[in-house]
Coordinates of N, CA, C and O in Angstrom, one line a residue:
M1 N 1.0 -1.3 0.3 CA -0.1 0.0 0.3 C 0.6 1.5 0.0 O 2.1 1.1 0.8
N2 N 0.8 2.1 -0.7 CA 1.5 3.8 -1.0 C 0.8 4.5 -0.3 O 0.0 4.6 -0.1
T3 N 2.0 4.8 0.7 CA 1.2 5.6 1.6 C 2.0 7.2 1.7 O 1.4 8.4 2.1
E4 N 2.8 7.5 0.7 CA 3.3 8.7 0.0 C 2.4 9.8 -0.2 O 1.1 8.9 -0.9
S5 N 2.4 10.9 0.0 CA 1.7 12.0 -0.7 C 1.3 11.5 -2.1 O 2.4 11.0 -2.9
P6 N 0.0 12.2 -2.7 CA -0.1 11.5 -4.2 C 0.7 12.8 -5.4 O 1.2 12.5 -6.6
D7 N 1.5 13.8 -4.5 CA 3.0 14.2 -5.4 C 4.5 13.7 -4.9 O 4.8 14.9 -5.7
T8 N 4.2 13.0 -4.5 CA 5.4 11.9 -4.3 C 5.8 11.3 -5.2 O 5.0 10.3 -5.5
P9 N 6.6 11.1 -6.3 CA 6.2 9.7 -7.2 C 6.8 8.4 -6.1 O 7.8 8.8 -5.7
D10 N 6.0 7.3 -6.9 CA 6.7 6.2 -6.5 C 8.4 5.8 -6.9 O 8.4 6.3 -7.5
T11 N 8.8 5.2 -5.5 CA 10.0 5.0 -6.5 C 9.9 3.3 -6.4 O 9.2 2.4 -6.0
P12 N 10.2 3.3 -7.8 CA 9.7 2.2 -8.5 C 11.0 0.6 -8.0 O 11.8 1.4 -7.3
D13 N 10.0 -0.6 -8.2 CA 11.4 -1.5 -7.1 C 12.3 -1.5 -8.2 O 13.1 -1.7 -7.5
R14 N 12.2 -1.4 -9.9 CA 13.9 -1.6 -10.6 C 14.1 -0.2 -11.1 O 13.3 0.3 -11.1
P15 N 15.0 0.0 -11.1 CA 15.7 1.1 -11.2 C 15.7 1.5 -13.4 O 15.3 -0.1 -14.1
L16 N 15.7 2.6 -13.8 CA 15.8 2.6 -15.2 C 16.8 1.3 -16.3 O 16.2 0.7 -16.6
G17 N 17.6 1.8 -15.7 CA 18.7 0.4 -16.2 C 18.3 -0.9 -16.1 O 18.6 -1.2 -17.5
F18 N 17.7 -1.3 -15.3 CA 17.2 -2.8 -15.4 C 16.0 -2.8 -16.5 O 16.6 -3.6 -17.0
W19 N 15.5 -2.0 -16.2 CA 14.3 -2.1 -17.6 C 15.0 -1.7 -18.7 O 14.4 -2.6 -20.2
L20 N 15.9 -0.9 -19.0 CA 16.9 -0.8 -20.2 C 17.2 -1.6 -20.6 O 17.0 -2.4 -22.2
R21 N 17.9 -2.3 -19.9 CA 19.0 -4.1 -20.3 C 18.2 -5.1 -20.3 O 18.1 -6.2 -21.7
A22 N 17.0 -4.5 -19.6 CA 15.8 -6.2 -20.0 C 15.4 -6.0 -21.4 O 15.1 -7.0 -22.1
T23 N 14.5 -4.7 -21.8 CA 14.2 -4.5 -22.9 C 14.9 -5.0 -24.0 O 14.3 -5.0 -25.3
D24 N 16.1 -4.5 -23.4 CA 17.2 -4.7 -25.2 C 17.5 -6.1 -25.4 O 17.6 -6.8 -26.2
A25 N 17.6 -6.2 -24.2 CA 17.9 -8.4 -24.5 C 16.5 -9.0 -25.0 O 16.6 -9.7 -26.0
L26 N 15.3 -8.6 -24.6 CA 14.2 -8.8 -25.2 C 13.7 -8.6 -26.3 O 13.5 -9.8 -27.6
I27 N 14.1 -7.5 -26.6 CA 14.3 -7.2 -28.4 C 14.8 -7.9 -29.6 O 14.7 -8.8 -30.4
S28 N 15.8 -8.3 -28.5 CA 17.7 -8.8 -29.6 C 17.3 -10.2 -29.2 O 17.5 -10.3 -31.0
R29 N 16.6 -10.4 -28.8 CA 15.8 -12.3 -28.5 C 15.3 -12.5 -29.6 O 15.0 -13.2 -30.8
E30 N 14.3 -11.3 -29.6 CA 13.0 -11.8 -30.6 C 13.3 -11.0 -31.7 O 13.1 -12.1 -33.4
V31 N 14.4 -10.0 -32.1 CA 14.5 -9.7 -33.6 C 15.4 -10.9 -34.2 O 15.6 -11.3 -35.2
D32 N 16.6 -11.7 -33.3 CA 17.6 -12.6 -33.6 C 16.3 -13.7 -33.9 O 17.1 -14.9 -35.0
A33 N 15.2 -14.3 -33.2 CA 14.8 -15.4 -33.6 C 13.8 -15.4 -35.3 O 13.6 -16.3 -35.6
A34 N 13.7 -13.8 -35.0 CA 12.6 -14.1 -36.3 C 13.7 -13.5 -37.8 O 12.9 -14.3 -38.8
L35 N 15.1 -13.5 -37.2 CA 15.8 -13.6 -38.4 C 16.2 -14.9 -38.6 O 16.4 -15.3 -40.3
A36 N 16.7 -15.5 -37.7 CA 17.0 -17.0 -37.5 C 15.6 -17.9 -38.9 O 15.9 -18.8 -39.7
A37 N 14.4 -16.9 -38.3 CA 13.2 -18.0 -38.9 C 13.5 -17.8 -40.3 O 13.0 -19.1 -41.4
H38 N 14.1 -16.9 -41.1 CA 14.4 -16.9 -42.5 C 15.5 -16.9 -42.8 O 16.3 -16.5 -44.1
D39 N 16.8 -18.1 -42.3 CA 17.9 -18.2 -42.2 C 18.5 -17.2 -42.2 O 19.4 -17.1 -43.0
A40 N 18.6 -16.2 -41.4 CA 19.3 -14.4 -41.4 C 19.7 -14.4 -40.1 O 19.6 -15.1 -39.1
D41 N 20.4 -13.3 -40.0 CA 21.1 -12.9 -39.1 C 20.9 -11.7 -39.0 O 20.7 -10.9 -40.0
R42 N 22.0 -10.8 -37.8 CA 21.7 -9.2 -38.2 C 22.9 -9.0 -39.3 O 22.7 -7.8 -39.6
R43 N 24.0 -9.5 -39.0 CA 24.9 -8.5 -39.9 C 24.3 -8.8 -41.1 O 24.6 -8.1 -42.3
E44 N 23.4 -10.4 -41.9 CA 23.0 -10.2 -43.2 C 22.3 -9.0 -43.2 O 22.0 -7.8 -44.9
W45 N 21.2 -8.5 -42.4 CA 20.3 -7.7 -42.4 C 21.1 -6.3 -42.6 O 20.4 -5.4 -43.3
M46 N 21.6 -6.0 -41.7 CA 22.6 -4.9 -41.8 C 23.5 -4.5 -43.2 O 23.0 -3.7 -44.0
V47 N 24.2 -5.5 -43.9 CA 24.6 -5.6 -45.2 C 23.7 -5.3 -46.0 O 23.6 -4.5 -47.1
L48 N 22.3 -6.1 -46.5 CA 21.3 -5.6 -46.9 C 20.6 -4.1 -47.1 O 20.7 -3.6 -47.6
N49 N 20.6 -3.9 -45.9 CA 19.9 -2.6 -45.2 C 21.4 -1.1 -46.2 O 20.3 -0.2 -46.3
V50 N 22.3 -1.6 -46.4 CA 23.6 -0.6 -46.2 C 23.3 -0.2 -47.6 O 23.3 0.6 -48.2
L51 N 23.3 -2.0 -48.2 CA 23.6 -1.8 -49.9 C 21.9 -1.2 -50.3 O 22.2 -0.2 -51.4
A52 N 21.2 -1.2 -49.8 CA 19.4 -0.7 -50.5 C 19.4 0.8 -50.1 O 18.7 1.2 -50.3
G53 N 20.7 1.6 -49.1 CA 20.7 3.2 -49.0 C 19.7 3.3 -47.9 O 20.0 3.9 -47.4
E54 N 19.4 2.6 -47.3 CA 18.4 2.4 -45.6 C 19.0 2.8 -44.6 O 18.3 3.7 -44.2
I55 N 20.1 2.8 -44.6 CA 21.1 3.2 -44.1 C 22.3 4.0 -43.6 O 22.6 3.4 -44.3
D56 N 22.2 4.7 -42.7 CA 23.9 5.5 -43.2 C 24.6 5.1 -41.8 O 24.6 5.3 -41.0
A57 N 25.4 3.6 -42.3 CA 26.7 3.4 -41.1 C 27.7 4.0 -41.4 O 28.5 3.5 -42.8
R58 N 28.4 4.8 -40.7 CA 29.5 5.4 -41.0 C 30.9 4.5 -41.2 O 31.0 3.8 -40.0
G59 N 31.5 4.3 -42.3 CA 32.9 3.4 -42.1 C 32.6 2.1 -42.4 O 33.2 1.2 -42.5
F60 N 31.3 1.3 -42.5 CA 30.7 -0.1 -43.0 C 30.7 0.2 -44.3 O 31.6 -1.5 -44.6
R61 N 30.5 0.1 -45.5 CA 30.6 -0.1 -46.3 C 32.8 -0.3 -47.3 O 33.2 -0.8 -47.2
D62 N 33.4 0.7 -45.8 CA 34.6 0.6 -46.1 C 35.2 -0.8 -45.6 O 36.2 -1.6 -46.2
R63 N 34.9 -0.9 -44.7 CA 35.1 -2.5 -43.6 C 34.8 -3.8 -44.9 O 35.3 -4.1 -44.6
L64 N 33.6 -3.3 -45.2 CA 33.3 -4.5 -45.9 C 34.2 -4.2 -47.6 O 34.3 -6.0 -47.5
A65 N 34.4 -3.7 -47.4 CA 35.4 -3.8 -48.3 C 36.5 -4.7 -49.1 O 37.3 -4.9 -49.3
R66 N 37.5 -3.5 -47.2 CA 38.6 -4.0 -46.8 C 38.1 -5.9 -46.6 O 39.5 -6.6 -46.7
K67 N 36.8 -6.6 -45.9 CA 37.2 -7.9 -45.4 C 35.5 -8.3 -46.4 O 34.5 -8.1 -45.5
P68 N 35.7 -8.2 -47.7 CA 34.6 -8.5 -48.3 C 33.8 -10.2 -48.3 O 32.8 -10.5 -49.1
K69 N 34.3 -11.1 -46.9 CA 33.7 -12.4 -46.6 C 32.5 -12.6 -47.2 O 31.9 -13.1 -47.2
M70 N 31.4 -11.3 -46.4 CA 30.1 -11.5 -46.1 C 29.6 -11.2 -47.3 O 28.9 -11.8 -47.5
L71 N 29.9 -9.8 -48.3 CA 29.7 -10.0 -49.5 C 29.8 -10.8 -50.6 O 28.7 -11.3 -51.5
R72 N 30.7 -11.5 -51.0 CA 30.9 -13.0 -51.3 C 29.9 -14.0 -50.6 O 29.5 -14.4 -51.5
H73 N 29.7 -14.0 -49.7 CA 28.7 -15.1 -49.5 C 27.6 -14.8 -49.8 O 26.9 -15.5 -50.4
L74 N 27.1 -13.7 -49.2 CA 26.1 -12.7 -50.4 C 25.8 -13.0 -51.3 O 24.5 -13.6 -52.5
A75 N 26.7 -12.9 -52.2 CA 27.5 -13.0 -53.5 C 26.6 -14.4 -54.1 O 26.7 -14.8 -55.4
D76 N 27.3 -15.4 -53.9 CA 27.0 -16.7 -53.9 C 25.8 -17.3 -53.7 O 25.3 -18.2 -54.8
R77 N 24.9 -16.6 -53.1 CA 24.1 -16.8 -52.9 C 22.9 -15.7 -53.9 O 21.9 -16.3 -53.9
G78 N 23.0 -14.8 -54.9 CA 22.8 -14.4 -56.2 C 21.7 -13.4 -55.0 O 21.5 -12.8 -55.6
L79 N 22.5 -12.8 -53.7 CA 21.6 -11.8 -53.5 C 22.3 -10.5 -53.3 O 22.1 -9.4 -53.7
V80 N 23.7 -10.4 -53.4 CA 24.2 -9.2 -54.2 C 25.8 -9.6 -55.3 O 25.7 -10.3 -56.0
A81 N 25.7 -7.9 -56.3 CA 26.8 -8.3 -57.0 C 27.6 -7.1 -57.4 O 27.6 -6.4 -57.0
R82 N 28.8 -7.5 -57.9 CA 29.5 -6.3 -58.1 C 28.8 -5.3 -59.1 O 28.6 -6.1 -60.4
E83 N 29.2 -3.6 -59.3 CA 28.7 -3.4 -59.9 C 29.7 -2.0 -60.3 O 30.2 -1.4 -59.1
G84 N 30.9 -2.2 -61.4 CA 31.9 -1.3 -61.3 C 32.9 -1.7 -59.8 O 33.0 -3.0 -59.5
D85 N 33.3 -0.8 -59.5 CA 34.0 -0.8 -58.0 C 33.5 -0.9 -56.7 O 34.0 -1.3 -55.8
D86 N 31.6 -1.2 -56.7 CA 31.1 -1.0 -55.7 C 29.9 -2.5 -55.7 O 30.6 -3.3 -56.5
W87 N 29.4 -2.7 -54.2 CA 28.2 -4.2 -54.5 C 26.9 -3.3 -54.4 O 27.0 -2.3 -54.1
A88 N 26.1 -3.8 -55.4 CA 24.5 -3.6 -55.4 C 23.7 -4.4 -55.1 O 24.1 -5.7 -55.5
L89 N 22.7 -4.9 -54.6 CA 21.8 -5.8 -54.1 C 21.0 -6.0 -55.8 O 21.3 -5.3 -57.0
T90 N 20.6 -7.4 -56.0 CA 20.3 -8.0 -56.9 C 19.0 -8.4 -56.7 O 18.4 -7.3 -55.3
A91 N 18.3 -8.5 -57.6 CA 16.9 -8.6 -57.5 C 16.1 -9.1 -56.7 O 15.2 -9.2 -55.7
E92 N 16.9 -10.3 -56.5 CA 16.7 -11.6 -55.1 C 17.0 -10.9 -54.2 O 16.3 -11.1 -52.8
G93 N 18.5 -9.9 -53.9 CA 18.7 -9.2 -52.5 C 17.6 -9.1 -52.2 O 17.0 -8.7 -51.2
R94 N 16.7 -7.4 -53.4 CA 16.3 -6.7 -52.7 C 14.9 -7.3 -52.4 O 14.3 -7.1 -51.2
A95 N 14.4 -8.1 -53.1 CA 13.4 -8.9 -52.3 C 14.0 -9.7 -50.8 O 12.4 -9.9 -50.0
R96 N 15.0 -10.0 -50.9 CA 15.1 -10.7 -49.5 C 15.5 -9.9 -48.1 O 14.7 -9.6 -47.4
R97 N 15.8 -8.5 -48.8 CA 15.9 -7.2 -47.9 C 14.4 -7.1 -47.3 O 14.5 -6.4 -46.5
D98 N 13.3 -7.1 -48.2 CA 12.1 -6.9 -47.8 C 11.1 -7.3 -47.3 O 10.8 -6.9 -46.3
L99 N 11.7 -9.0 -47.5 CA 11.3 -9.9 -46.4 C 12.0 -10.0 -45.3 O 11.0 -9.8 -44.1
L100 N 13.0 -9.5 -44.6 CA 13.6 -9.6 -43.5 C 12.8 -8.0 -43.0 O 12.8 -7.8 -42.0
A101 N 12.8 -6.8 -43.7 CA 11.9 -5.8 -43.2 C 10.9 -5.6 -42.3 O 10.3 -5.2 -41.2
E102 N 10.4 -6.6 -43.7 CA 8.5 -6.8 -42.7 C 8.0 -7.4 -41.7 O 7.8 -7.4 -40.8
T103 N 9.4 -8.4 -41.5 CA 9.6 -9.4 -40.4 C 10.2 -8.0 -39.3 O 9.7 -8.3 -38.1
V104 N 10.9 -7.3 -39.9 CA 11.3 -7.3 -38.5 C 10.2 -5.3 -38.3 O 10.2 -5.2 -36.8
A105 N 9.9 -5.4 -38.6 CA 9.2 -4.4 -39.1 C 7.6 -5.1 -37.4 O 7.0 -4.3 -36.6
G106 N 7.3 -5.8 -37.9 CA 6.1 -6.8 -37.4 C 6.5 -6.5 -35.3 O 6.0 -6.2 -35.0
I107 N 7.7 -6.5 -35.0 CA 8.6 -6.8 -34.2 C 8.2 -5.1 -33.4 O 8.1 -4.7 -32.2
R108 N 8.4 -4.3 -34.5 CA 8.9 -2.8 -34.4 C 6.9 -2.7 -34.1 O 7.1 -1.4 -32.9
A109 N 5.7 -3.2 -34.4 CA 4.2 -2.7 -34.0 C 4.1 -3.3 -32.5 O 3.5 -2.9 -32.1
R110 N 4.6 -5.1 -32.5 CA 4.8 -5.4 -31.4 C 5.5 -4.6 -30.3 O 4.5 -4.5 -29.2
V111 N 6.3 -3.9 -30.3 CA 7.3 -3.0 -29.3 C 6.4 -2.0 -29.2 O 5.8 -1.2 -27.9
A112 N 5.5 -1.5 -30.1 CA 5.0 0.0 -29.8 C 3.7 -0.2 -29.2 O 2.8 0.2 -29.0
G113 N 3.2 -1.2 -29.7 CA 1.9 -1.7 -29.4 C 1.6 -2.3 -28.2 O 0.5 -2.7 -27.8
A114 N 2.7 -2.4 -27.1 CA 2.5 -2.6 -26.3 C 1.8 -1.7 -25.0 O 1.6 -2.2 -23.9
V115 N 2.0 -0.3 -25.2 CA 1.2 0.3 -24.7 C 0.6 1.8 -25.5 O 0.2 1.5 -26.8
S116 N 0.2 2.3 -24.7 CA -0.7 3.5 -25.7 C 0.2 4.6 -26.6 O 1.3 4.3 -26.6
A117 N -0.1 4.4 -28.3 CA 0.8 5.5 -28.6 C 1.0 6.7 -28.1 O 2.3 7.1 -28.2
E118 N 0.4 7.6 -27.1 CA 1.1 8.6 -26.1 C 2.2 8.1 -25.6 O 2.7 8.7 -25.7
D119 N 1.9 6.7 -24.7 CA 2.7 6.4 -23.7 C 3.9 5.7 -24.5 O 4.8 6.4 -23.8
Y120 N 3.5 5.7 -26.0 CA 5.0 5.0 -26.5 C 6.0 6.4 -26.6 O 7.4 6.3 -26.4
R121 N 5.3 7.8 -27.3 CA 5.9 8.6 -27.9 C 6.2 9.7 -26.6 O 7.3 9.6 -26.9
T122 N 5.9 9.0 -25.7 CA 6.4 9.6 -24.3 C 7.3 8.8 -23.4 O 8.5 9.9 -23.5
T123 N 7.9 7.5 -24.1 CA 8.7 7.3 -23.5 C 9.6 7.7 -24.7 O 10.9 7.7 -24.3
I124 N 9.8 7.5 -25.6 CA 11.1 8.1 -26.7 C 11.3 9.0 -26.3 O 12.5 9.4 -26.5
A125 N 10.4 10.1 -26.1 CA 11.1 11.4 -25.9 C 11.7 11.8 -24.5 O 13.0 12.4 -24.0
S126 N 10.7 11.0 -23.7 CA 11.8 11.0 -22.2 C 13.0 10.1 -22.0 O 14.1 10.5 -21.7
L127 N 13.3 9.2 -22.8 CA 14.5 8.7 -23.4 C 15.5 9.7 -24.1 O 16.7 9.8 -23.6
E128 N 15.0 10.0 -25.1 CA 16.0 10.9 -25.4 C 16.4 12.4 -24.5 O 17.4 12.5 -24.9
A129 N 15.4 13.2 -24.0 CA 15.9 14.1 -23.2 C 16.9 13.2 -21.8 O 17.9 14.0 -21.2
I130 N 17.2 12.0 -21.4 CA 17.7 11.4 -20.4 C 19.1 11.7 -21.2 O 19.9 12.3 -21.0
A131 N 18.8 11.2 -22.1 CA 20.2 10.7 -23.1 C 21.2 12.2 -23.5 O 22.3 12.4 -23.4
R132 N 19.9 13.0 -24.0 CA 20.8 14.5 -23.7 C 21.4 15.4 -22.9 O 22.2 16.0 -22.7
E133 N 20.7 14.5 -21.6 CA 21.2 15.6 -20.4 C 22.5 14.7 -20.5 O 23.4 15.6 -19.3
L134 N 22.7 13.9 -20.3 CA 24.2 12.9 -19.9 C 24.7 13.0 -21.0 O 26.0 12.0 -21.1
G135 N 24.6 13.9 -22.6 CA 25.7 14.0 -23.2 C 25.2 13.8 -24.8 O 26.4 13.6 -25.3
F136 N 24.6 12.8 -25.0 CA 24.5 12.5 -26.0 C 24.2 13.6 -27.1 O 24.3 14.6 -27.3
S137 N 25.5 13.2 -28.2 CA 25.4 14.0 -29.7 C 25.1 13.9 -30.5 O 25.2 12.6 -31.4
E138 N 24.8 14.4 -32.1 CA 24.3 14.0 -32.8 C 26.0 13.7 -33.9 O 25.3 13.1 -34.1
D139 N 26.8 14.2 -33.5 CA 28.1 14.1 -33.7 C 28.2 12.9 -33.4 O 29.1 12.5 -33.8
D140 N 27.9 12.5 -32.0 CA 28.8 11.3 -31.5 C 27.5 10.7 -31.0 O 27.6 10.2 -29.7
P141 N 26.4 9.7 -32.2 CA 24.8 9.5 -31.5 C 25.7 8.3 -30.9 O 24.6 7.2 -30.4
R142 N 26.8 7.3 -31.1 CA 27.0 6.4 -30.0 C 27.9 6.1 -29.2 O 29.6 5.7 -29.3
P143 N 27.3 7.1 -28.3 CA 28.8 7.1 -26.9 C 29.2 6.1 -26.1 O 30.3 6.2 -25.8
W144 N 28.2 4.5 -26.7 CA 29.1 3.5 -25.8 C 30.4 3.9 -26.8 O 31.0 2.7 -26.4
R145 N 30.8 3.3 -28.4 CA 31.5 3.3 -28.7 C 33.0 3.5 -28.4 O 33.4 4.9 -27.4
G146 N 33.9 2.7 -28.0 CA 35.3 3.3 -27.5 C 35.3 2.9 -26.0 O 36.4 3.5 -24.9
T147 N 34.2 3.0 -25.4 CA 34.3 2.5 -24.3 C 34.4 1.1 -23.6 O 33.2 0.7 -24.9
P148 N 34.8 0.2 -22.8 CA 34.6 -1.1 -22.6 C 32.5 -1.2 -22.5 O 31.9 -0.7 -21.3
R149 N 32.2 -2.2 -23.0 CA 30.6 -2.5 -23.3 C 30.7 -3.5 -21.8 O 31.4 -3.7 -20.8
H150 N 28.8 -4.1 -22.0 CA 28.9 -4.7 -20.5 C 29.7 -6.0 -20.4 O 30.0 -6.3 -21.5
P151 N 29.5 -7.0 -19.8 CA 30.8 -8.1 -19.4 C 30.5 -8.8 -20.6 O 31.7 -9.5 -20.9
R152 N 29.6 -9.0 -21.4 CA 29.3 -10.0 -22.0 C 30.8 -10.3 -23.4 O 30.8 -10.9 -23.7
H153 N 30.9 -8.7 -23.4 CA 31.4 -8.6 -25.1 C 33.0 -8.7 -24.7 O 33.6 -8.6 -24.7
R154 N 33.2 -8.9 -22.9 CA 34.5 -8.2 -22.5 C 35.1 -10.6 -22.0 O 36.4 -10.7 -22.0
F155 N 33.9 -10.9 -21.1 CA 34.1 -12.3 -20.6 C 33.5 -13.6 -21.2 O 33.5 -14.3 -21.3
G156 N 32.8 -12.7 -22.9 CA 32.8 -13.6 -23.3 C 31.1 -14.5 -22.2 O 30.3 -15.1 -22.3
L157 N 30.1 -13.7 -21.3 CA 29.0 -13.3 -21.1 C 28.1 -13.5 -21.4 O 27.9 -12.5 -22.3
R158 N 26.8 -14.4 -21.2 CA 25.8 -14.2 -22.1 C 25.0 -12.8 -21.2 O 24.4 -12.7 -20.5
P159 N 24.4 -12.3 -22.2 CA 23.0 -11.5 -21.1 C 22.2 -11.6 -20.9 O 21.8 -12.8 -20.5
F160 N 21.5 -11.2 -19.7 CA 20.0 -11.3 -19.0 C 19.4 -11.3 -19.6 O 19.0 -10.0 -20.3
V161 N 18.5 -11.9 -19.6 CA 17.1 -12.1 -19.9 C 15.6 -12.9 -19.0 O 16.5 -13.9 -18.3
P162 N 15.5 -12.2 -18.6 CA 14.5 -11.9 -17.5 C 13.5 -13.3 -17.8 O 13.0 -13.8 -18.9
G163 N 13.5 -14.3 -16.8 CA 12.7 -15.3 -17.0 C 13.8 -16.3 -17.2 O 13.4 -18.0 -16.9
E164 N 14.7 -16.1 -17.5 CA 15.6 -17.8 -18.0 C 16.2 -18.0 -16.3 O 17.1 -16.7 -15.7
P165 N 17.3 -19.0 -16.5 CA 17.8 -19.5 -15.2 C 18.7 -19.2 -14.8 O 19.6 -19.0 -15.5
R166 N 19.5 -18.4 -14.0 CA 20.4 -18.1 -13.6 C 21.5 -19.4 -13.6 O 21.0 -20.6 -12.8
P167 N 22.9 -18.8 -13.3 CA 23.7 -20.1 -13.0 C 23.2 -20.8 -11.9 O 23.7 -20.0 -10.9
G168 N 23.3 -22.0 -11.6 CA 23.1 -22.4 -10.1 C 21.3 -22.5 -10.2 O 21.2 -23.4 -8.8
E169 N 21.0 -21.9 -10.8 CA 19.3 -22.3 -10.9 C 18.8 -22.9 -11.8 O 17.4 -22.6 -12.6
G170 N 19.3 -23.6 -12.5 CA 19.2 -24.5 -13.5 C 19.9 -24.9 -14.6 O 19.7 -24.6 -16.1
G171 N 21.2 -24.3 -14.5 CA 22.5 -24.3 -15.2 C 22.7 -24.0 -16.2 O 23.3 -24.4 -17.5
G172 N 22.6 -22.5 -16.6 CA 22.6 -21.8 -17.8 C 24.2 -21.8 -17.8 O 24.3 -21.6 -17.0
P173 N 24.7 -22.0 -19.1 CA 26.3 -22.1 -19.0 C 27.0 -20.4 -19.0 O 26.7 -19.9 -19.2
G174 N 27.8 -20.4 -18.1 CA 28.7 -19.6 -18.2 C 28.4 -18.8 -16.8 O 27.3 -18.6 -16.8
P175 N 29.1 -18.4 -16.5 CA 29.2 -17.3 -15.1 C 28.8 -15.6 -15.3 O 29.2 -15.5 -16.4
R176 N 27.4 -14.8 -14.6 CA 27.3 -13.7 -14.8 C 27.4 -13.0 -13.2 O 28.1 -13.7 -12.5
F177 N 27.6 -11.9 -13.6 CA 28.3 -11.0 -12.8 C 27.0 -10.9 -11.7 O 25.6 -11.1 -11.9
G178 N 27.8 -11.1 -10.4 CA 26.1 -11.0 -9.4 C 25.9 -9.2 -9.0 O 25.4 -8.4 -9.7
G179 N 25.7 -9.6 -7.8 CA 25.3 -8.3 -7.6 C 23.5 -8.0 -6.9 O 23.0 -9.2 -7.0
N180 N 23.3 -7.1 -6.7 CA 22.1 -6.4 -6.5 C 21.2 -6.7 -7.9 O 21.6 -5.7 -8.9
P181 N 19.9 -7.7 -7.3 CA 19.5 -7.8 -9.0 C 18.9 -6.3 -9.5 O 18.7 -6.4 -10.2
H182 N 18.4 -5.3 -8.1 CA 17.7 -4.5 -8.8 C 19.0 -3.3 -9.4 O 18.1 -2.7 -10.0
H183 N 19.6 -3.6 -9.4 CA 20.6 -2.9 -10.0 C 21.2 -3.0 -11.6 O 21.9 -2.3 -12.8
G184 N 20.4 -3.8 -12.3 CA 20.4 -4.6 -13.7 C 21.7 -4.5 -14.1 O 22.0 -4.1 -15.6
F185 N 22.1 -4.7 -13.9 CA 23.7 -4.5 -14.4 C 24.1 -6.4 -15.1 O 25.1 -6.1 -16.1
R186 N 23.2 -7.1 -14.8 CA 23.4 -8.1 -16.3 C 23.2 -8.0 -17.5 O 23.2 -9.2 -18.1
G187 N 22.1 -7.0 -17.6 CA 21.5 -6.3 -18.7 C 22.7 -6.8 -20.0 O 23.2 -6.0 -19.6
A188 N 22.1 -6.7 -21.5 CA 22.9 -6.5 -22.8 C 22.8 -5.5 -22.8 O 21.7 -4.5 -23.0
G189 N 24.4 -4.6 -22.6 CA 23.7 -3.1 -22.9 C 23.7 -3.0 -24.9 O 23.3 -3.6 -25.6
P190 N 23.9 -1.5 -25.0 CA 23.6 -1.7 -26.3 C 24.5 -2.1 -27.7 O 25.6 -2.1 -27.2
R191 N 24.0 -2.6 -28.9 CA 25.2 -3.1 -29.5 C 25.0 -2.1 -30.9 O 24.2 -2.4 -31.7
P192 N 26.6 -1.6 -31.3 CA 26.2 -1.0 -32.1 C 25.8 -1.2 -33.3 O 25.4 -0.5 -34.5
D193 N 26.0 -2.6 -33.8 CA 25.5 -3.4 -35.4 C 24.8 -3.9 -35.4 O 24.0 -4.3 -35.8
A194 N 23.5 -3.5 -34.4 CA 22.1 -4.4 -33.9 C 21.0 -3.0 -33.9 O 20.0 -3.5 -32.7
D195 N 21.2 -2.3 -34.6 CA 20.0 -1.6 -34.5 C 18.2 -1.6 -35.1 O 18.2 -0.8 -35.9
A196 N 18.3 -3.0 -34.7 CA 17.0 -3.5 -35.5 C 15.5 -2.8 -36.0 O 15.2 -2.5 -36.0
V197 N 15.5 -2.3 -34.1 CA 14.4 -2.2 -33.7 C 14.2 -0.7 -33.7 O 14.9 -0.3 -32.7

C-alpha cells in the first residue's frame, strides 16, 4: 500500500537501467529469432540495408570493402553483385531485404503496441531527454563506442534475459556478474551493429 502523498512519485522496484537492459535483451532475442526463421542474422540484415541505402553506417561500406567475406557469401547466394568498384543488391537481394524488413517491422509494431501511442511517444521523448542530459550528441550518436561495454563483450558472458534461470538455478552456461538484481547490471547493453528495432 502506497502511503506517500499524491505529489511524491513512487520509487520503482527496479531502476531505469534494469528495464533498459531487460528490454534491449528481449528485443534482441525477438529480432534474432525472427531473422533466424528466415535463415538470416543481424549482419546479413545490416549489409542488405546498407547496400539498399536504407541506413547510413559510417565506415561500414569501407570495412566491407576491406573484408568482403560477407559480400562474397551473399554473392554466392545471388543476393548481391559487383557493379564496377562497388556492390549492389540484385533483384533477389532486394526481395530478401524487403522480406526481412517486413519481419522486423512486425517486431517494431509489437513493441510500439505494448502501450498506447501517447505513452510510446512519451517514452521515446523521455529517453531522448535523458540521453541528451547525459551528453548525447548528434555528432557522436553512439557514446558507448570506444568504452568498455557490458561484461558479455569482455568475458564472453551471456546477456541477462528475464525469466531465464541463472547459473546454479537451472544450469545456464557460464558465469554472470552477481550483485543486487535491482541494479540491472546483468543486462545486455547497446550493440552498435544491431539497431534493428
